[in-house]
Coordinates of C-alpha atoms and ligand atoms in Angstrom, one line a residue:
M1 CA 0.0 0.0 0.0
S2 CA 1.3 3.5 -0.9
D3 CA 2.1 5.9 1.9
I4 CA -1.3 7.4 2.9
S5 CA 0.2 10.8 3.8
L6 CA 1.7 11.0 0.4
L7 CA -1.5 10.1 -1.3
R8 CA -3.4 12.5 0.9
A9 CA -1.1 15.3 -0.2
E10 CA -2.3 14.8 -3.8
F11 CA -5.8 16.1 -2.8
P12 CA -5.5 19.9 -2.5
I13 CA -9.0 20.3 -0.9
L14 CA -7.8 18.4 2.1
K15 CA -5.3 21.1 3.0
Q16 CA -8.1 23.6 3.8
T17 CA -9.9 24.2 7.0
E18 CA -13.7 24.2 7.7
N19 CA -14.9 26.3 10.5
G20 CA -11.3 26.8 11.6
Q21 CA -10.6 23.1 11.8
P22 CA -8.6 20.9 9.4
L23 CA -11.2 19.3 7.1
V24 CA -12.0 15.7 7.8
Y25 CA -13.9 14.5 4.7
L26 CA -16.0 11.5 5.3
D27 CA -18.6 11.8 2.5
S28 CA -16.8 9.9 -0.3
A29 CA -19.9 7.8 -1.1
A30 CA -21.6 11.0 -2.1
T31 CA -18.6 12.1 -4.1
T32 CA -14.9 11.6 -3.8
Q33 CA -12.4 14.4 -3.7
K34 CA -10.2 14.9 -6.7
P35 CA -6.4 14.4 -6.9
Q36 CA -4.3 17.2 -8.4
S37 CA -3.6 15.1 -11.5
V38 CA -7.3 15.0 -12.4
I39 CA -7.7 18.8 -11.8
D40 CA -4.6 19.5 -13.9
A41 CA -5.9 17.3 -16.8
I42 CA -9.1 19.3 -16.9
T43 CA -7.3 22.6 -16.8
Q44 CA -4.9 21.4 -19.5
Y45 CA -7.7 20.4 -21.7
Y46 CA -9.4 23.8 -21.5
T47 CA -6.1 25.8 -21.7
Q48 CA -4.4 23.8 -24.5
E49 CA -6.5 21.2 -26.1
N50 CA -10.1 22.5 -26.3
A51 CA -11.9 21.5 -29.5
N52 CA -14.9 19.4 -30.3
V53 CA -14.2 15.7 -30.9
H54 CA -14.7 13.4 -33.9
R55 CA -15.4 16.4 -36.2
G56 CA -12.4 18.5 -37.0
V57 CA -9.7 17.6 -39.4
Y58 CA -7.4 20.1 -37.7
G59 CA -4.7 19.1 -35.2
L60 CA -6.4 20.5 -32.1
S61 CA -9.6 18.5 -32.7
E62 CA -7.6 15.4 -33.5
R63 CA -5.7 15.7 -30.2
A64 CA -8.9 16.2 -28.2
T65 CA -10.4 13.2 -30.0
E66 CA -7.3 11.1 -29.2
K67 CA -7.5 12.0 -25.5
Y68 CA -11.2 11.4 -25.3
E69 CA -10.9 8.0 -27.0
G70 CA -7.8 7.3 -24.9
A71 CA -9.9 7.7 -21.8
R72 CA -12.4 5.2 -23.2
E73 CA -9.6 2.7 -23.7
K74 CA -8.5 3.3 -20.1
V75 CA -12.0 2.6 -18.8
R76 CA -12.2 -0.5 -21.0
A77 CA -9.0 -1.8 -19.5
L78 CA -10.1 -0.9 -15.9
L79 CA -13.3 -3.0 -16.3
N80 CA -11.7 -5.6 -18.5
A81 CA -14.4 -5.1 -21.2
K82 CA -13.7 -6.9 -24.5
S83 CA -13.9 -3.8 -26.6
T84 CA -14.1 0.0 -26.4
Q85 CA -17.3 -0.4 -28.3
E86 CA -18.8 -1.7 -25.1
I87 CA -17.9 1.5 -23.1
I88 CA -20.5 4.3 -23.4
F89 CA -19.8 7.6 -21.8
V90 CA -22.9 9.0 -20.0
R91 CA -23.5 11.6 -17.2
G92 CA -23.2 9.1 -14.4
A93 CA -24.6 5.9 -12.9
T94 CA -28.1 7.4 -12.9
E95 CA -28.1 8.1 -16.7
A96 CA -26.6 4.7 -17.4
I97 CA -29.5 2.9 -15.6
N98 CA -32.0 5.2 -17.2
L99 CA -30.4 4.5 -20.6
V100 CA -30.9 0.7 -20.2
A101 CA -34.5 1.3 -18.9
A102 CA -35.4 3.5 -21.8
T103 CA -33.8 1.4 -24.6
W104 CA -33.1 -2.3 -23.8
A105 CA -35.9 -2.7 -21.3
R106 CA -38.5 -0.7 -23.2
D107 CA -37.8 -2.8 -26.3
Q108 CA -37.6 -6.1 -24.6
L109 CA -40.2 -6.1 -21.8
Q110 CA -43.9 -6.6 -22.0
A111 CA -46.8 -6.5 -19.6
G112 CA -46.4 -9.3 -17.0
D113 CA -42.6 -9.5 -17.3
E114 CA -40.7 -9.2 -14.1
V115 CA -37.7 -7.0 -13.0
L116 CA -36.0 -8.0 -9.8
I117 CA -34.2 -5.5 -7.6
T118 CA -33.0 -5.6 -4.0
E119 CA -34.3 -3.6 -1.0
M120 CA -31.0 -1.8 -0.7
E121 CA -31.1 -0.1 -4.1
H122 CA -30.4 3.6 -4.5
H123 CA -33.4 5.5 -5.9
S124 CA -31.7 5.6 -9.3
N125 CA -32.1 1.8 -9.5
I126 CA -35.7 1.8 -8.3
V127 CA -37.5 4.7 -9.9
P128 CA -36.6 4.0 -13.6
W129 CA -38.2 0.5 -13.2
Q130 CA -41.3 2.0 -11.5
L131 CA -41.7 4.3 -14.5
L132 CA -41.5 1.2 -16.8
R133 CA -43.9 -0.6 -14.5
D134 CA -46.4 2.2 -14.9
Q135 CA -45.8 2.5 -18.6
L136 CA -45.6 -1.2 -19.7
G137 CA -47.4 -3.1 -17.0
I138 CA -44.3 -5.0 -15.9
R139 CA -43.9 -6.3 -12.3
L140 CA -41.2 -5.0 -10.0
N141 CA -40.2 -7.5 -7.4
V142 CA -38.0 -6.7 -4.4
L143 CA -35.5 -9.1 -2.8
R144 CA -35.6 -8.2 0.9
I145 CA -32.5 -7.8 3.1
N146 CA -31.9 -9.4 6.5
A147 CA -31.2 -7.6 9.8
L148 CA -27.5 -7.3 8.9
G149 CA -28.3 -5.6 5.6
E150 CA -27.6 -8.6 3.4
V151 CA -29.4 -10.5 0.6
C152 CA -30.0 -14.2 0.7
L153 CA -29.1 -16.2 -2.4
N154 CA -31.7 -18.9 -1.7
A155 CA -34.4 -16.2 -1.3
M156 CA -33.2 -14.7 -4.6
A157 CA -33.4 -18.1 -6.4
S158 CA -36.9 -18.6 -5.1
M159 CA -38.0 -15.3 -6.7
L160 CA -36.6 -16.0 -10.1
T161 CA -39.1 -17.3 -12.7
P162 CA -39.1 -17.6 -16.5
K163 CA -40.9 -14.2 -16.4
T164 CA -37.9 -12.5 -14.8
K165 CA -36.3 -10.7 -17.7
L166 CA -34.0 -8.4 -15.8
V167 CA -32.2 -8.3 -12.4
S168 CA -30.8 -4.9 -11.5
I169 CA -28.7 -4.9 -8.4
T170 CA -26.2 -2.7 -6.6
H171 CA -22.6 -4.0 -6.3
M172 CA -22.2 -2.1 -3.0
S173 CA -24.8 -0.3 -1.0
N174 CA -24.2 3.4 -0.4
A175 CA -26.4 3.4 2.7
L176 CA -25.2 0.2 4.4
G177 CA -21.8 -0.6 2.8
T178 CA -22.9 -4.1 2.0
I179 CA -21.0 -5.7 -0.8
N180 CA -23.3 -8.0 -2.7
P181 CA -22.3 -11.4 -4.1
V182 CA -23.0 -10.1 -7.6
K183 CA -21.1 -12.9 -9.4
E184 CA -23.4 -15.5 -7.8
M185 CA -26.5 -13.4 -8.3
I186 CA -25.6 -12.9 -12.0
A187 CA -25.2 -16.7 -12.4
L188 CA -28.6 -17.3 -10.7
A189 CA -30.3 -14.7 -12.9
H190 CA -28.8 -16.1 -16.1
G191 CA -30.1 -19.5 -15.0
V192 CA -33.6 -18.3 -15.9
G193 CA -32.5 -16.4 -18.9
A194 CA -32.7 -12.9 -17.3
K195 CA -30.2 -10.2 -18.1
V196 CA -28.4 -8.4 -15.3
M197 CA -27.6 -4.8 -14.7
V198 CA -25.1 -4.0 -12.0
D199 CA -25.0 -0.6 -10.4
G200 CA -21.3 -0.2 -9.6
A201 CA -21.5 3.4 -8.4
Q202 CA -20.0 2.5 -5.0
A203 CA -17.8 -0.3 -6.2
V204 CA -15.3 0.9 -8.8
A205 CA -13.3 3.1 -6.5
H206 CA -13.0 0.4 -3.9
M207 CA -12.5 -3.0 -5.6
K208 CA -11.3 -4.5 -8.8
V209 CA -14.2 -5.0 -11.2
D210 CA -13.9 -7.4 -14.1
V211 CA -17.1 -7.4 -16.2
Q212 CA -16.1 -10.5 -18.1
D213 CA -15.4 -12.5 -15.0
L214 CA -18.7 -11.2 -13.4
N215 CA -20.5 -12.0 -16.8
C216 CA -22.9 -9.1 -16.2
D217 CA -24.8 -7.7 -19.1
F218 CA -24.6 -4.1 -18.1
Y219 CA -22.5 -2.3 -15.5
A220 CA -22.8 1.4 -14.5
F221 CA -20.6 3.8 -12.6
S222 CA -20.0 7.5 -12.0
G223 CA -16.7 9.3 -12.5
H224 CA -17.2 11.6 -9.6
K225 CA -17.3 8.7 -7.1
T226 CA -14.0 7.3 -8.5
Y227 CA -11.8 10.4 -8.0
G228 CA -12.9 11.8 -11.3
P229 CA -15.0 14.8 -12.3
T230 CA -18.8 15.2 -12.1
G231 CA -21.0 14.9 -15.1
I232 CA -19.2 11.9 -16.6
G233 CA -19.9 8.2 -16.0
V234 CA -19.9 4.9 -17.8
L235 CA -22.3 2.3 -19.1
Y236 CA -20.7 -1.0 -20.0
G237 CA -22.9 -3.3 -22.0
K238 CA -22.2 -6.5 -23.8
Q239 CA -21.7 -5.7 -27.5
S240 CA -24.4 -8.0 -28.8
L241 CA -27.0 -6.4 -26.5
L242 CA -25.9 -2.8 -27.3
E243 CA -25.9 -3.6 -31.1
A244 CA -29.5 -4.7 -30.9
M245 CA -30.7 -1.8 -28.7
S246 CA -32.5 1.3 -30.0
P247 CA -30.6 4.6 -29.5
Y248 CA -31.2 6.5 -26.3
Q249 CA -31.0 10.2 -27.4
A250 CA -30.8 11.4 -31.0
G251 CA -28.7 14.1 -32.6
G252 CA -25.2 14.7 -33.8
D253 CA -22.5 12.0 -33.7
M254 CA -25.0 9.1 -33.1
I255 CA -25.7 9.0 -36.9
Y256 CA -23.9 7.6 -39.9
S257 CA -26.2 9.3 -42.5
V258 CA -29.4 11.3 -42.4
T259 CA -32.0 12.1 -45.0
F260 CA -35.5 13.2 -44.3
E261 CA -36.7 9.7 -45.2
K262 CA -34.2 7.7 -43.3
T263 CA -31.4 7.8 -40.7
Q264 CA -28.7 5.2 -40.4
Y265 CA -27.2 5.1 -36.9
N266 CA -23.5 5.2 -36.1
V267 CA -21.6 2.2 -34.9
L268 CA -21.0 1.5 -31.2
P269 CA -20.3 3.3 -28.9
Y270 CA -21.3 6.5 -30.7
K271 CA -24.8 5.3 -31.3
F272 CA -25.4 6.1 -27.7
E273 CA -23.5 9.3 -27.5
A274 CA -25.7 11.9 -29.1
G275 CA -24.4 15.5 -29.1
T276 CA -21.2 17.0 -27.9
P277 CA -20.0 14.8 -25.0
N278 CA -18.4 15.8 -21.7
I279 CA -14.9 15.8 -23.3
A280 CA -13.1 17.4 -20.3
G281 CA -15.0 15.0 -18.0
A282 CA -13.9 11.9 -19.9
I283 CA -10.3 13.1 -20.0
G284 CA -10.4 13.7 -16.3
L285 CA -12.0 10.3 -15.7
G286 CA -9.1 8.8 -17.7
V287 CA -6.6 10.4 -15.4
A288 CA -8.7 9.2 -12.4
V289 CA -8.4 5.7 -13.8
D290 CA -4.6 6.2 -13.9
F291 CA -4.8 7.2 -10.2
L292 CA -6.8 4.0 -9.3
N293 CA -4.4 1.8 -11.2
R294 CA -1.4 3.4 -9.5
V295 CA -2.8 2.9 -6.0
G296 CA -4.7 -0.3 -6.9
Q297 CA -8.4 -0.8 -6.4
D298 CA -8.0 -3.9 -4.2
A299 CA -5.4 -2.1 -2.0
I300 CA -7.8 0.8 -1.6
G301 CA -10.6 -1.5 -0.6
A302 CA -8.4 -3.4 1.9
Y303 CA -7.2 -0.2 3.5
E304 CA -10.7 1.3 3.7
H305 CA -11.9 -2.0 5.2
E306 CA -9.3 -1.6 8.0
L307 CA -10.5 1.9 8.7
M308 CA -14.2 0.9 8.6
V309 CA -13.6 -1.9 11.1
Y310 CA -11.7 0.5 13.4
A311 CA -14.4 3.2 13.1
T312 CA -17.1 0.6 13.8
E313 CA -15.3 -0.7 16.9
Q314 CA -14.7 2.9 18.2
L315 CA -18.2 4.1 17.5
Q316 CA -19.8 1.1 19.1
T317 CA -18.3 2.1 22.5
I318 CA -20.7 5.1 22.5
D319 CA -23.8 4.5 24.6
G320 CA -27.0 4.3 22.5
L321 CA -25.2 4.2 19.2
R322 CA -26.5 1.6 16.7
I323 CA -24.7 0.7 13.5
I324 CA -27.1 0.3 10.6
G325 CA -25.7 -2.3 8.2
Q326 CA -23.4 -5.0 9.6
A327 CA -23.0 -7.3 6.6
K328 CA -20.1 -9.8 6.7
N329 CA -18.8 -8.5 3.4
K330 CA -18.8 -4.7 3.8
G331 CA -16.9 -1.8 2.3
G332 CA -15.9 1.6 3.7
V333 CA -19.3 2.9 4.8
V334 CA -20.4 3.3 8.5
S335 CA -24.0 4.3 8.9
F336 CA -25.3 4.8 12.4
V337 CA -28.0 6.3 14.6
V338 CA -27.9 7.4 18.2
E339 CA -30.8 7.0 20.6
G340 CA -32.4 10.3 21.6
V341 CA -30.7 12.6 19.1
H342 CA -31.5 13.4 15.5
P343 CA -28.9 12.6 12.8
H344 CA -29.1 16.0 11.3
D345 CA -28.4 17.7 14.6
V346 CA -25.4 15.5 15.2
A347 CA -24.0 16.1 11.6
T348 CA -24.6 19.9 11.9
L349 CA -22.6 20.0 15.2
M350 CA -19.9 17.8 13.6
D351 CA -19.5 20.4 10.8
Q352 CA -18.4 22.9 13.4
D353 CA -15.5 20.5 14.1
G354 CA -14.6 20.5 10.4
I355 CA -16.0 17.0 9.9
A356 CA -18.1 16.4 6.8
V357 CA -20.5 13.5 7.2
R358 CA -23.9 13.0 5.6
A359 CA -27.1 12.8 7.6
S360 CA -29.9 11.7 5.3
H361 CA -31.8 8.8 3.8
H362 CA -28.9 8.6 1.3
C363 CA -31.3 8.3 -1.6
A364 CA -32.2 4.8 -0.3
M365 CA -35.5 5.5 1.6
P366 CA -36.6 1.8 1.5
V367 CA -33.4 1.0 3.5
M368 CA -34.4 3.5 6.1
Q369 CA -37.9 2.0 6.1
H370 CA -36.5 -1.4 6.6
F371 CA -34.5 -0.3 9.7
K372 CA -37.3 1.9 10.9
V373 CA -35.2 5.1 11.0
P374 CA -35.8 8.4 9.2
S375 CA -32.2 8.8 8.3
T376 CA -28.7 7.8 9.4
I377 CA -25.4 9.6 10.0
R378 CA -23.0 8.1 7.4
A379 CA -19.2 8.3 7.4
S380 CA -18.0 7.0 4.1
L381 CA -14.3 6.5 3.3
G382 CA -11.8 7.3 0.6
I383 CA -8.2 6.5 0.2
Y384 CA -7.2 9.8 1.7
N385 CA -8.8 9.0 5.1
N386 CA -6.6 7.9 8.0
F387 CA -7.0 6.7 11.6
E388 CA -6.7 10.2 12.9
D389 CA -9.8 11.1 10.9
I390 CA -11.7 8.3 12.6
D391 CA -10.5 9.4 16.0
R392 CA -11.8 12.9 15.3
L393 CA -15.0 11.5 14.0
V394 CA -15.6 9.5 17.2
A395 CA -14.7 12.4 19.5
S396 CA -16.9 14.8 17.6
V397 CA -19.9 12.3 17.7
Q398 CA -19.4 12.0 21.5
E399 CA -19.3 15.8 22.0
A400 CA -22.3 16.3 19.8
I401 CA -24.3 13.8 21.8
Q402 CA -23.3 15.4 25.1
M403 CA -24.5 18.8 23.8
L404 CA -27.8 17.4 22.5
R405 CA -28.8 15.1 25.3
Ligands
LIG501 C1 -25.4 2.9 -5.2 C2 -25.6 4.1 -6.0 N1 -26.2 4.0 -7.2 C3 -26.4 5.1 -8.0 C4 -26.0 6.4 -7.6 C5 -26.2 7.5 -8.5 O1 -25.0 8.1 -8.9 P1 -25.0 9.5 -9.6 O2 -25.8 10.4 -8.8 O3 -23.5 9.8 -9.7 O4 -25.6 9.2 -11.0 C6 -25.4 6.5 -6.3 C7 -25.1 7.9 -5.8 O5 -25.0 8.1 -4.6 C8 -25.2 5.4 -5.5 O6 -24.6 5.5 -4.3

């Protein structure tokens, strides 16, 4: 593992103070901070390389295109996809899931067909399927979680039927930290002929993801949760599926030829990238991928796991504190509630100590309903966090409770 203090120094925002205190950033599940290399790449693009892609025959445009397509190749290698044709640049995980719902699912599903999700999904992997349910008359089935915040593979197997056409599951829960056994879940789903979409928004920055090994049909993630910029993300799809899908949005770049009578669509991946893309975002994401490769996703995950275990142990010493989500296989997320105090009040007081944690439903209201809490305080980890951050977190929670009780 690289020296954490050296890695931490690569993130300029962490040098600043909040409310007079050194910033302790514990909201990486919402968005990660950005290393200087990513910030520099975006600045360099706008200062020296800015031109539209795929269109100009002049050098500047060719260089911008090279960088943009270079970023696609980096993402392909990161996910171990077979081809760059399987890597679609989108706005983020939300758009990736909506793309699959609006194209593949809309084309393939009919009234009575079933989509299976889990109870721990982010709203972005619930609401698109509810829209389709209302529009097409499909059924949306929910695989429940247990008291630890885990799914049960036997329960999943019993819910799969020949009518199950799609299983759409999160790789790691943003609200609980649970890492799902997605490879086994994909195999089960394929057993009844269902396709599988994996929401990897919380996974890619914390573990190695190999889409061929997983054998998922679609995989989504967001650049901004993987040390890259906002407004850029990735949809991976198996080439045969993407080839057969209708376009998502229509406009420039996604066409091969247009007459008023007929339009021929462009080849993959451009068929799904209508209009001028987020060029700077893709280039920045490419450099974030370099960062992930340099540090190593598995090494990041292992280090964050150590921090998560330490944070859990320390927090559990606090009277009346309950950890929400205690899965055996868990990433760097610690969600908790404290008896007699409101999460928002605790987090507001913690902000005074320079500690950024989230108090909310984390866009996973059904998880809150399952655990019968309105919201939780969530500390979520990134590679720049250290044990001192955890000590300050714990001390700040203790102080806040003393003030509020
Ligand atoms: C598990 C999960 N899925 C999807 C999303 C949506 O990501 P984005 O808002 O970047 O599209 C998030 C964001 O928090 C998430 O945690």
